[in-house]
mmCIF file of N, CA and C in Angstrom:
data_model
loop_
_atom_site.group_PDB
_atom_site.id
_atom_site.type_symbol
_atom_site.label_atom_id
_atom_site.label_comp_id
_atom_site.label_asym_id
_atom_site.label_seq_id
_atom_site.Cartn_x
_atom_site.Cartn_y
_atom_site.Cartn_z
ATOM 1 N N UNK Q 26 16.833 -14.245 29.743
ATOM 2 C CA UNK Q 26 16.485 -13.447 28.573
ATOM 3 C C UNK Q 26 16.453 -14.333 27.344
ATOM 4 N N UNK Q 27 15.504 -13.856 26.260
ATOM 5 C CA UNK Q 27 16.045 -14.570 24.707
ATOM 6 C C UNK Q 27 16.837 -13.971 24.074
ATOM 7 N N UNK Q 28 17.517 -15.485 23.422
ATOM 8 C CA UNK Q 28 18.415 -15.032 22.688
ATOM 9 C C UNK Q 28 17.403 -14.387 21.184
ATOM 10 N N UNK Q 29 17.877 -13.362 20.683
ATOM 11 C CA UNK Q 29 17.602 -12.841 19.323
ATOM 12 C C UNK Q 29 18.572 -12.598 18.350
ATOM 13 N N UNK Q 30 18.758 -13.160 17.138
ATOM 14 C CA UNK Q 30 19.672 -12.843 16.121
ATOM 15 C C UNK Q 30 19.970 -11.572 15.831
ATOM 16 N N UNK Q 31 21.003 -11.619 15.280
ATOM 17 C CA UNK Q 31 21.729 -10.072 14.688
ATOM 18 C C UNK Q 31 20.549 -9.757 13.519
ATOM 19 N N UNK Q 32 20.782 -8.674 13.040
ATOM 20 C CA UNK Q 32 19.750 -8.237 11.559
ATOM 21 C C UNK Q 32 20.363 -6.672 11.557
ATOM 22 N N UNK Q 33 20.528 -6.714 10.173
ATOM 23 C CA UNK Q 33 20.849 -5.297 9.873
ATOM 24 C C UNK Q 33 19.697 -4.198 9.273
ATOM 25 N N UNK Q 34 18.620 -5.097 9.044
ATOM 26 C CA UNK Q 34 17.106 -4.445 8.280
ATOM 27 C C UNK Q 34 16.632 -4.917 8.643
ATOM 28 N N UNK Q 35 15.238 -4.553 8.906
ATOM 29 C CA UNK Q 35 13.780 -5.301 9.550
ATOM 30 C C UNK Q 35 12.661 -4.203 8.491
ATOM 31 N N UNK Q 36 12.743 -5.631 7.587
ATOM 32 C CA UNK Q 36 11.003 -5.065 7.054
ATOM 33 C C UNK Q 36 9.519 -5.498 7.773
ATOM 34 N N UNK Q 37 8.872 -4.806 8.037
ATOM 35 C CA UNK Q 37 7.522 -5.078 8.525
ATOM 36 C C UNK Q 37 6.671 -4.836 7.640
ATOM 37 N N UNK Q 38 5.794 -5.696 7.169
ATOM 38 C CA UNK Q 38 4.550 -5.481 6.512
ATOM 39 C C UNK Q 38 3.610 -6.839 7.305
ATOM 40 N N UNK Q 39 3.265 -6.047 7.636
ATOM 41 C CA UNK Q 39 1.637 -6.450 8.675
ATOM 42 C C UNK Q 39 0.766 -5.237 7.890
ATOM 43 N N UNK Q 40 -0.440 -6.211 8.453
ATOM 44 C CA UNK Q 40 -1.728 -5.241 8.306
ATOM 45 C C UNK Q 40 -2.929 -5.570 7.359
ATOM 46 N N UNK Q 41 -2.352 -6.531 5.961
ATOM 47 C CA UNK Q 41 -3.320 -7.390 5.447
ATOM 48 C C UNK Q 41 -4.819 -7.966 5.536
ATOM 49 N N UNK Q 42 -4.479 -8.580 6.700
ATOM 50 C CA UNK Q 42 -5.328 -9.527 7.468
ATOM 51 C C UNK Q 42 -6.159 -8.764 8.666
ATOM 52 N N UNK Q 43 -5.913 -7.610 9.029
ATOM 53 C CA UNK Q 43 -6.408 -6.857 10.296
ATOM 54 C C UNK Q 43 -7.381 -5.630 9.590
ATOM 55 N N UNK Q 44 -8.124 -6.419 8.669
ATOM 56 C CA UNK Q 44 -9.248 -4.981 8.096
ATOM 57 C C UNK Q 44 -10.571 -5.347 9.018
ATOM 58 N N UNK Q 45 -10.347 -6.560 9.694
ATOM 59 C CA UNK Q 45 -11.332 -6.695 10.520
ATOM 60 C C UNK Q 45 -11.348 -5.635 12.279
ATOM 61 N N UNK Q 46 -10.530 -5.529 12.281
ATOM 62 C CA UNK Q 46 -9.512 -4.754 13.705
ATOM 63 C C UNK Q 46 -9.469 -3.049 13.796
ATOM 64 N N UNK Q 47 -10.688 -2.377 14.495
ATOM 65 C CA UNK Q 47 -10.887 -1.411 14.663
ATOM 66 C C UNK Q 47 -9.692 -0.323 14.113
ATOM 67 N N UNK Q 48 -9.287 1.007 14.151
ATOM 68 C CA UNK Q 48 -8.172 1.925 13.591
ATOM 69 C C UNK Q 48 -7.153 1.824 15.203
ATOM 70 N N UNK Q 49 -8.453 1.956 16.002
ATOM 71 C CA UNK Q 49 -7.434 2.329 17.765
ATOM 72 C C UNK Q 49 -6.490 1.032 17.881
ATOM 73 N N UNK Q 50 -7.091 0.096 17.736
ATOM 74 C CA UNK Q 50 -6.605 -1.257 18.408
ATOM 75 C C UNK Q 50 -5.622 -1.780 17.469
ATOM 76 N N UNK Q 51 -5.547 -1.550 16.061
ATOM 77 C CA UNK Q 51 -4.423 -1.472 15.030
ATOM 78 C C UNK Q 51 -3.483 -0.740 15.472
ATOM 79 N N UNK Q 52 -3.769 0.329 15.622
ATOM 80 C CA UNK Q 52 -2.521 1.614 15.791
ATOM 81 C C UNK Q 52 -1.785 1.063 16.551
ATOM 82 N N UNK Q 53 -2.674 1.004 17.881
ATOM 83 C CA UNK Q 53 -1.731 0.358 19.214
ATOM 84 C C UNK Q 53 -0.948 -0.712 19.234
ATOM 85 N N UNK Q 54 -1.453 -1.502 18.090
ATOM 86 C CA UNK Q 54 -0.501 -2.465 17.964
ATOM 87 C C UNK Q 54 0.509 -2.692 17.164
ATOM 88 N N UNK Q 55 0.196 -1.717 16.058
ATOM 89 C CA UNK Q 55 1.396 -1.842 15.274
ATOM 90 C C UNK Q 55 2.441 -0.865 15.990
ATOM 91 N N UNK Q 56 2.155 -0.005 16.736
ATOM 92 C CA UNK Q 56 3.568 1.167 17.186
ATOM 93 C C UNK Q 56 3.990 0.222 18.509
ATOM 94 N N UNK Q 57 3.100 -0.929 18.834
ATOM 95 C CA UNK Q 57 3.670 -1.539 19.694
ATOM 96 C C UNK Q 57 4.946 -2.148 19.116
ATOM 97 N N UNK Q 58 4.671 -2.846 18.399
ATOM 98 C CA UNK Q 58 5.377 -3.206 17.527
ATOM 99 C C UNK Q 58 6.954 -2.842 17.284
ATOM 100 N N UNK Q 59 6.431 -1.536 16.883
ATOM 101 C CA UNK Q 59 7.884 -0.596 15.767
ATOM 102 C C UNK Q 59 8.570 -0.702 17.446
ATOM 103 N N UNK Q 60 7.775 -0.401 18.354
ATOM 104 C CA UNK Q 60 8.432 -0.212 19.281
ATOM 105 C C UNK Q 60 9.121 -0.811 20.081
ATOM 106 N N UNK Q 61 9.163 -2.252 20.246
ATOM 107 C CA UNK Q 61 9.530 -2.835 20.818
ATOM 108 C C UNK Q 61 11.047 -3.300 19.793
ATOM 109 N N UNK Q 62 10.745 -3.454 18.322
ATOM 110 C CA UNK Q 62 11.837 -3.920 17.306
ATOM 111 C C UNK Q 62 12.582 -2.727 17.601
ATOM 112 N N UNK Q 63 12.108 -1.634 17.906
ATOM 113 C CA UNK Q 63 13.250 -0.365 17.793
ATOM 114 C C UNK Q 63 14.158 -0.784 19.150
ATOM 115 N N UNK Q 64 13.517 -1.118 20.457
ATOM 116 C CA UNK Q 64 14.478 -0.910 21.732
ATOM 117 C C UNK Q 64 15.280 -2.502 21.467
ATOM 118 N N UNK Q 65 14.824 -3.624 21.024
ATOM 119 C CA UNK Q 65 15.714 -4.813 20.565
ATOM 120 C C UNK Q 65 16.912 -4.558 19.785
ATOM 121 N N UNK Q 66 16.565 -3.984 18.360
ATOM 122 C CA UNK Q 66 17.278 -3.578 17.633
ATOM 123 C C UNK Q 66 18.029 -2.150 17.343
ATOM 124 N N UNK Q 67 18.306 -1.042 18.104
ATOM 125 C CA UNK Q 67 18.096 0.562 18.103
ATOM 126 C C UNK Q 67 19.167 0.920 17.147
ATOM 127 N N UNK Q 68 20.438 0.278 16.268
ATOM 128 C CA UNK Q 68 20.611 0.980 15.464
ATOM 129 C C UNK Q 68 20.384 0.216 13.945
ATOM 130 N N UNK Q 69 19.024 -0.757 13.946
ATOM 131 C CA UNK Q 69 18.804 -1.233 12.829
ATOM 132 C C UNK Q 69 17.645 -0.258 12.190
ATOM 133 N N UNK Q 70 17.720 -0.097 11.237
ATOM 134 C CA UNK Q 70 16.344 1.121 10.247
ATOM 135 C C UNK Q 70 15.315 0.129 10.103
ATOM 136 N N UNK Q 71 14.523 0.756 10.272
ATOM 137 C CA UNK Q 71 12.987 -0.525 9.953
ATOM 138 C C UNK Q 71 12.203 0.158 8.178
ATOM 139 N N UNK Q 72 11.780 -0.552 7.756
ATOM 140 C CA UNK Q 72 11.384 -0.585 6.434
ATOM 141 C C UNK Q 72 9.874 -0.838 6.568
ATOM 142 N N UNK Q 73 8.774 0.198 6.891
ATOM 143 C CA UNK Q 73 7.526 -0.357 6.893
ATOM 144 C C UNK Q 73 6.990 -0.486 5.973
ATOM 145 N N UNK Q 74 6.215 -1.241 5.084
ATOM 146 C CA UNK Q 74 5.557 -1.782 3.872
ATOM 147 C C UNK Q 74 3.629 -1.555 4.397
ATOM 148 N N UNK Q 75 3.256 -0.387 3.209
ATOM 149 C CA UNK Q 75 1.402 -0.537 3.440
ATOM 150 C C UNK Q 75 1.086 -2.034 2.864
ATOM 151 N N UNK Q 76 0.094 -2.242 3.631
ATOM 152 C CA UNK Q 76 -0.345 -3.559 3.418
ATOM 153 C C UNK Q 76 -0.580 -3.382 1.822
ATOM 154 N N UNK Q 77 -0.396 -4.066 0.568
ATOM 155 C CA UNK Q 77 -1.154 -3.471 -1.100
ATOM 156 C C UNK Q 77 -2.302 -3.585 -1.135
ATOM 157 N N UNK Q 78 -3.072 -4.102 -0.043
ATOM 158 C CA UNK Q 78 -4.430 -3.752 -0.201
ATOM 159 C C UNK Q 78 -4.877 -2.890 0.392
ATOM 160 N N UNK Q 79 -4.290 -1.728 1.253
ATOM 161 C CA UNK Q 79 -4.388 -0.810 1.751
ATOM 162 C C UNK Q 79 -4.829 -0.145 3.094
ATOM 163 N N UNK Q 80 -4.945 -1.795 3.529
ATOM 164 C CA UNK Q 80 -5.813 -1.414 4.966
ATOM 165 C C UNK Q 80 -4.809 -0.879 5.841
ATOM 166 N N UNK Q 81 -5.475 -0.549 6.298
ATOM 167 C CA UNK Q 81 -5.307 0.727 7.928
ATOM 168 C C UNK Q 81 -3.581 1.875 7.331
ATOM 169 N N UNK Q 82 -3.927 1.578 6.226
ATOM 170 C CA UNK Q 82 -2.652 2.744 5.173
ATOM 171 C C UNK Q 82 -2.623 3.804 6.058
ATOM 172 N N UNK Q 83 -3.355 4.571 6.690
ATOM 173 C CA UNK Q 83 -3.715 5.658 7.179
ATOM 174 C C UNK Q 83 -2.959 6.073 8.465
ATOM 175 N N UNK Q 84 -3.102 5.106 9.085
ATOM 176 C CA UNK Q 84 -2.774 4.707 10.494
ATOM 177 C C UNK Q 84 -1.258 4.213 10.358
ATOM 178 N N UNK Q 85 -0.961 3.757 9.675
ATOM 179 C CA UNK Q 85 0.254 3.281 9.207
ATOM 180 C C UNK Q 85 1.196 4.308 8.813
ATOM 181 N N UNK Q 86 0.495 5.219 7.641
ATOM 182 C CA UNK Q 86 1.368 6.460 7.449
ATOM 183 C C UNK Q 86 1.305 7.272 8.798
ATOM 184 N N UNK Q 87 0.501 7.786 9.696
ATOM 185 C CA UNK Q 87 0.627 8.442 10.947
ATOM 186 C C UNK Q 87 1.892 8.094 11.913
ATOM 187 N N UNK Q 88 1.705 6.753 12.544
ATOM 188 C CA UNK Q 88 2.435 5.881 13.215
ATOM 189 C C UNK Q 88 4.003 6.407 12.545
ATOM 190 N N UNK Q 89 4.208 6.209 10.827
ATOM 191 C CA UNK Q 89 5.749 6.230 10.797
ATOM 192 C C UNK Q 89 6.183 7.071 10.692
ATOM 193 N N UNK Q 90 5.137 8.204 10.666
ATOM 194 C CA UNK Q 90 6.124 9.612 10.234
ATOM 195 C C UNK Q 90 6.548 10.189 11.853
ATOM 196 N N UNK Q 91 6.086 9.398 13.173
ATOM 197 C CA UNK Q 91 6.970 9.645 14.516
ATOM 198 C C UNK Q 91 7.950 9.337 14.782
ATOM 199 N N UNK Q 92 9.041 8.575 13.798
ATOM 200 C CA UNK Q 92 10.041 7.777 14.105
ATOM 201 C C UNK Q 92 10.901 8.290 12.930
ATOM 202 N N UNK Q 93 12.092 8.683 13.334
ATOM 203 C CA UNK Q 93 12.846 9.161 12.310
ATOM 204 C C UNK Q 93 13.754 7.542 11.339
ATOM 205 N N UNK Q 94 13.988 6.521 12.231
ATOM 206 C CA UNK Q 94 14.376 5.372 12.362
ATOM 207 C C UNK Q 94 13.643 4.261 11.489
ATOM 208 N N UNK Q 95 12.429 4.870 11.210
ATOM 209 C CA UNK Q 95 11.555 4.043 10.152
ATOM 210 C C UNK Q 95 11.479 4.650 8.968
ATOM 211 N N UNK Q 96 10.771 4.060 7.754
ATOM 212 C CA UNK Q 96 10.842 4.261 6.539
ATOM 213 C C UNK Q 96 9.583 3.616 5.742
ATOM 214 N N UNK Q 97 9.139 4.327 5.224
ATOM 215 C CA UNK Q 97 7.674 4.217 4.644
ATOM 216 C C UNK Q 97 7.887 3.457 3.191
ATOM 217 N N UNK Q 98 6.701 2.679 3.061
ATOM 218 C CA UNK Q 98 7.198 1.970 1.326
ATOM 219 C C UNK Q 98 5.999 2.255 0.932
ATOM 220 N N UNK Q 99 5.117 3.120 0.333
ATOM 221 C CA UNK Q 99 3.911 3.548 -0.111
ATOM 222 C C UNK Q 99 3.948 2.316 -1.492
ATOM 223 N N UNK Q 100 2.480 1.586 -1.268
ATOM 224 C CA UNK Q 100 2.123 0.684 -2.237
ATOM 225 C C UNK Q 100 0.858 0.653 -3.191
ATOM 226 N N UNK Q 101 0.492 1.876 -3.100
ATOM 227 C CA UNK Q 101 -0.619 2.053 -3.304
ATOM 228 C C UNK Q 101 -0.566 1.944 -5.200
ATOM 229 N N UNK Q 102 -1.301 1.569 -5.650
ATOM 230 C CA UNK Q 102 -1.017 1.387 -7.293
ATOM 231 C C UNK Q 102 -0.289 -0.149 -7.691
ATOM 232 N N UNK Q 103 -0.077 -0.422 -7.010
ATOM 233 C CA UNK Q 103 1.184 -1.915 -6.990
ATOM 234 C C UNK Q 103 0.676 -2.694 -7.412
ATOM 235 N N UNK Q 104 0.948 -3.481 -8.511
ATOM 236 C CA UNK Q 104 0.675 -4.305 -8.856
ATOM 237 C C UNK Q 104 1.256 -5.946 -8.965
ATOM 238 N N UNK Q 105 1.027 -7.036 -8.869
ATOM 239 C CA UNK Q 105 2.009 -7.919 -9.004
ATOM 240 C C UNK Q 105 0.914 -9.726 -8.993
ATOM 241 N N UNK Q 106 2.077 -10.070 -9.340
ATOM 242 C CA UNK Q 106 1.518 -12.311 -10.019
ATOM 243 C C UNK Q 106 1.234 -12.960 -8.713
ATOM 244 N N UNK Q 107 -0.533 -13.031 -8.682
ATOM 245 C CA UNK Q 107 -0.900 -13.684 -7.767
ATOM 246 C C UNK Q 107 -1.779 -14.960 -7.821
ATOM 247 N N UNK Q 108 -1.593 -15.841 -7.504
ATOM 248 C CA UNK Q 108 -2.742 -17.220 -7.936
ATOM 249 C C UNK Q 108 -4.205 -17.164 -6.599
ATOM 250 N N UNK Q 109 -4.262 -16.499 -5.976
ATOM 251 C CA UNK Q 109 -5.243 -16.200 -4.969
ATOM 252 C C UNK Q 109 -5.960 -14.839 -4.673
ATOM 253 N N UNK Q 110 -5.091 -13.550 -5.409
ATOM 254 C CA UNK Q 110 -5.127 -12.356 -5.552
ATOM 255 C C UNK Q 110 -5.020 -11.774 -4.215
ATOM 256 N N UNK Q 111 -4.040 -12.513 -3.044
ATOM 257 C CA UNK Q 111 -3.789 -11.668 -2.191
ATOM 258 C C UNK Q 111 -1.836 -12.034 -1.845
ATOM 259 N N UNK Q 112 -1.805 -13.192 -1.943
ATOM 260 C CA UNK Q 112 -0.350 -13.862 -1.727
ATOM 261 C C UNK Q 112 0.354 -13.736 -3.449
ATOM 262 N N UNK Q 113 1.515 -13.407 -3.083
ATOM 263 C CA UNK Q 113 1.936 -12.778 -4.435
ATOM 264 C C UNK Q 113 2.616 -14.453 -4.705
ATOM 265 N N UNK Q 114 2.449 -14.951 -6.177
ATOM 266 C CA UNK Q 114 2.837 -16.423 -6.591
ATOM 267 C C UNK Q 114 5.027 -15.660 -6.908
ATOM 268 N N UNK Q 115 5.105 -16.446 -7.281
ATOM 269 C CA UNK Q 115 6.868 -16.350 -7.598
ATOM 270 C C UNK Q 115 7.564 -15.306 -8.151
ATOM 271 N N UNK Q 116 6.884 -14.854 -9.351
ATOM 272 C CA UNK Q 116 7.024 -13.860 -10.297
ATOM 273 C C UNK Q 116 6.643 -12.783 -9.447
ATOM 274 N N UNK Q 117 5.029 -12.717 -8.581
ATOM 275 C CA UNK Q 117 4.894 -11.417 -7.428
ATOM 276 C C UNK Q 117 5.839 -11.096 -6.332
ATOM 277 N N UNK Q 118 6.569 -12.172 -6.076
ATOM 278 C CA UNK Q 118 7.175 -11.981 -4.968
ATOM 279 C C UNK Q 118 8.516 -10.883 -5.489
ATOM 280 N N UNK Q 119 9.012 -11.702 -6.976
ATOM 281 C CA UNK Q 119 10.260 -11.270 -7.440
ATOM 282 C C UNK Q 119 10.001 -9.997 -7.989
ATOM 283 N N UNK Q 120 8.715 -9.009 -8.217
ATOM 284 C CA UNK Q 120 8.507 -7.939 -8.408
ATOM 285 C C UNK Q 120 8.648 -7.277 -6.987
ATOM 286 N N UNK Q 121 7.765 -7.680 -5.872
ATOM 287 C CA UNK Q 121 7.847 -6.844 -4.846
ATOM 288 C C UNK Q 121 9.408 -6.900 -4.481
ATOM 289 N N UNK Q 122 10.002 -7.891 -4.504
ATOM 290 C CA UNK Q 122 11.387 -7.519 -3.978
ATOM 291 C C UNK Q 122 12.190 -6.192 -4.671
ATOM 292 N N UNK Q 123 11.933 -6.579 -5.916
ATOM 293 C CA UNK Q 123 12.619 -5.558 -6.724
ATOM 294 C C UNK Q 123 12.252 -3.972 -6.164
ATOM 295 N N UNK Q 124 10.900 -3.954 -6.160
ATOM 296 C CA UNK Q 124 10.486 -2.538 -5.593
ATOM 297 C C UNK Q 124 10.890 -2.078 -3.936
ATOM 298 N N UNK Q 125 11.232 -3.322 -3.110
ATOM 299 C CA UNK Q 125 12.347 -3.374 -1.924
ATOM 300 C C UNK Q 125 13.449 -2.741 -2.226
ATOM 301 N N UNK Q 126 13.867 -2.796 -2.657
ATOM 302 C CA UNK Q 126 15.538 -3.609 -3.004
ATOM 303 C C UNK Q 126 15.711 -1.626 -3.556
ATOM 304 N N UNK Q 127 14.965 -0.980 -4.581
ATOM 305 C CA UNK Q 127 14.491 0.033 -5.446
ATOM 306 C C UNK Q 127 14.814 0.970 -3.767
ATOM 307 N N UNK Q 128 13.862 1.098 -3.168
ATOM 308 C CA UNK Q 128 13.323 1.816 -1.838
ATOM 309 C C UNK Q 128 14.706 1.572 -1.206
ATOM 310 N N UNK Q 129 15.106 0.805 -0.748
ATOM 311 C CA UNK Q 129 16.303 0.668 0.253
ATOM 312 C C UNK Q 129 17.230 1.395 -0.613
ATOM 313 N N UNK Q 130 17.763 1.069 -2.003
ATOM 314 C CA UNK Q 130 18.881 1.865 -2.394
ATOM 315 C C UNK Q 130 18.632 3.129 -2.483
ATOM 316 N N UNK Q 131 17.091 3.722 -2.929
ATOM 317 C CA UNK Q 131 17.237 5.278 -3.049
ATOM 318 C C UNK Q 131 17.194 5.934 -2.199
ATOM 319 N N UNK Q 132 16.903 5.445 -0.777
ATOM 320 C CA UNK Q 132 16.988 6.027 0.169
ATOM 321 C C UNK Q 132 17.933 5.946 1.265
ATOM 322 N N UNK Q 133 19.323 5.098 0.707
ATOM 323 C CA UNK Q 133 20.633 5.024 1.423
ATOM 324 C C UNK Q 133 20.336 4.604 2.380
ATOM 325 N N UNK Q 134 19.168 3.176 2.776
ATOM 326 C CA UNK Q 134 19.078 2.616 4.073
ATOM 327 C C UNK Q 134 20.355 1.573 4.208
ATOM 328 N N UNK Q 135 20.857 1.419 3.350
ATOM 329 C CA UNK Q 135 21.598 -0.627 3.533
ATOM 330 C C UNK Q 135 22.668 -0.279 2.937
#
């Protein structure tokens, strides 16, 4: 077997990069996904993040509202400091965390 580290949170944000990747073949792979981190990890909460550019948002909100164990971070409106306008530069990163950090405390995940 592998060894896998302890973790008390697992954020996932995928999905960026897969606007090329049909809705079916996304879905399937992202609940592959939740699913497999859920039976590795089963009493860690997962934190799913919409991609901020919004792709497959849709499919994404579907997928998490089956899992009581996951947790939605709606990004839609988000703004943040990017030198490429997709990878957030230093200042973006230290905003999105904040809006992490925001989500986990109001919702008594951590």
């Amino acid at each position: 077997t592998e060894d896998y580290p302890g973790c008390d949170l697992i954020v996932l944000n995928v999905g960026t990069n897969d606007y090329n990747t049909d809705n079916w073949n996304f879905s399937r792979g992202y609940e592959d996904v939740l699913n497999r981190l859920h039976e590795r990890y089963p009493d860690v909460s997962i934190v799913c993040v919409i991609p901020f550019s919004q792709t497959h948002a849709e499919q994404i909100r579907e997928i998490v509202s089956n899992y009581k164990w996951a947790y939605l971070v709606e990004t839609e409106g988000v703004t943040f400091d990017s030198n490429d306008g997709i990878h957030p530069n230093d200042s973006g990163a230290q905003k999105i965390a904040g809006l992490l950090v925001d989500f986990i405390n109001k919702n008594g995940i951590f």
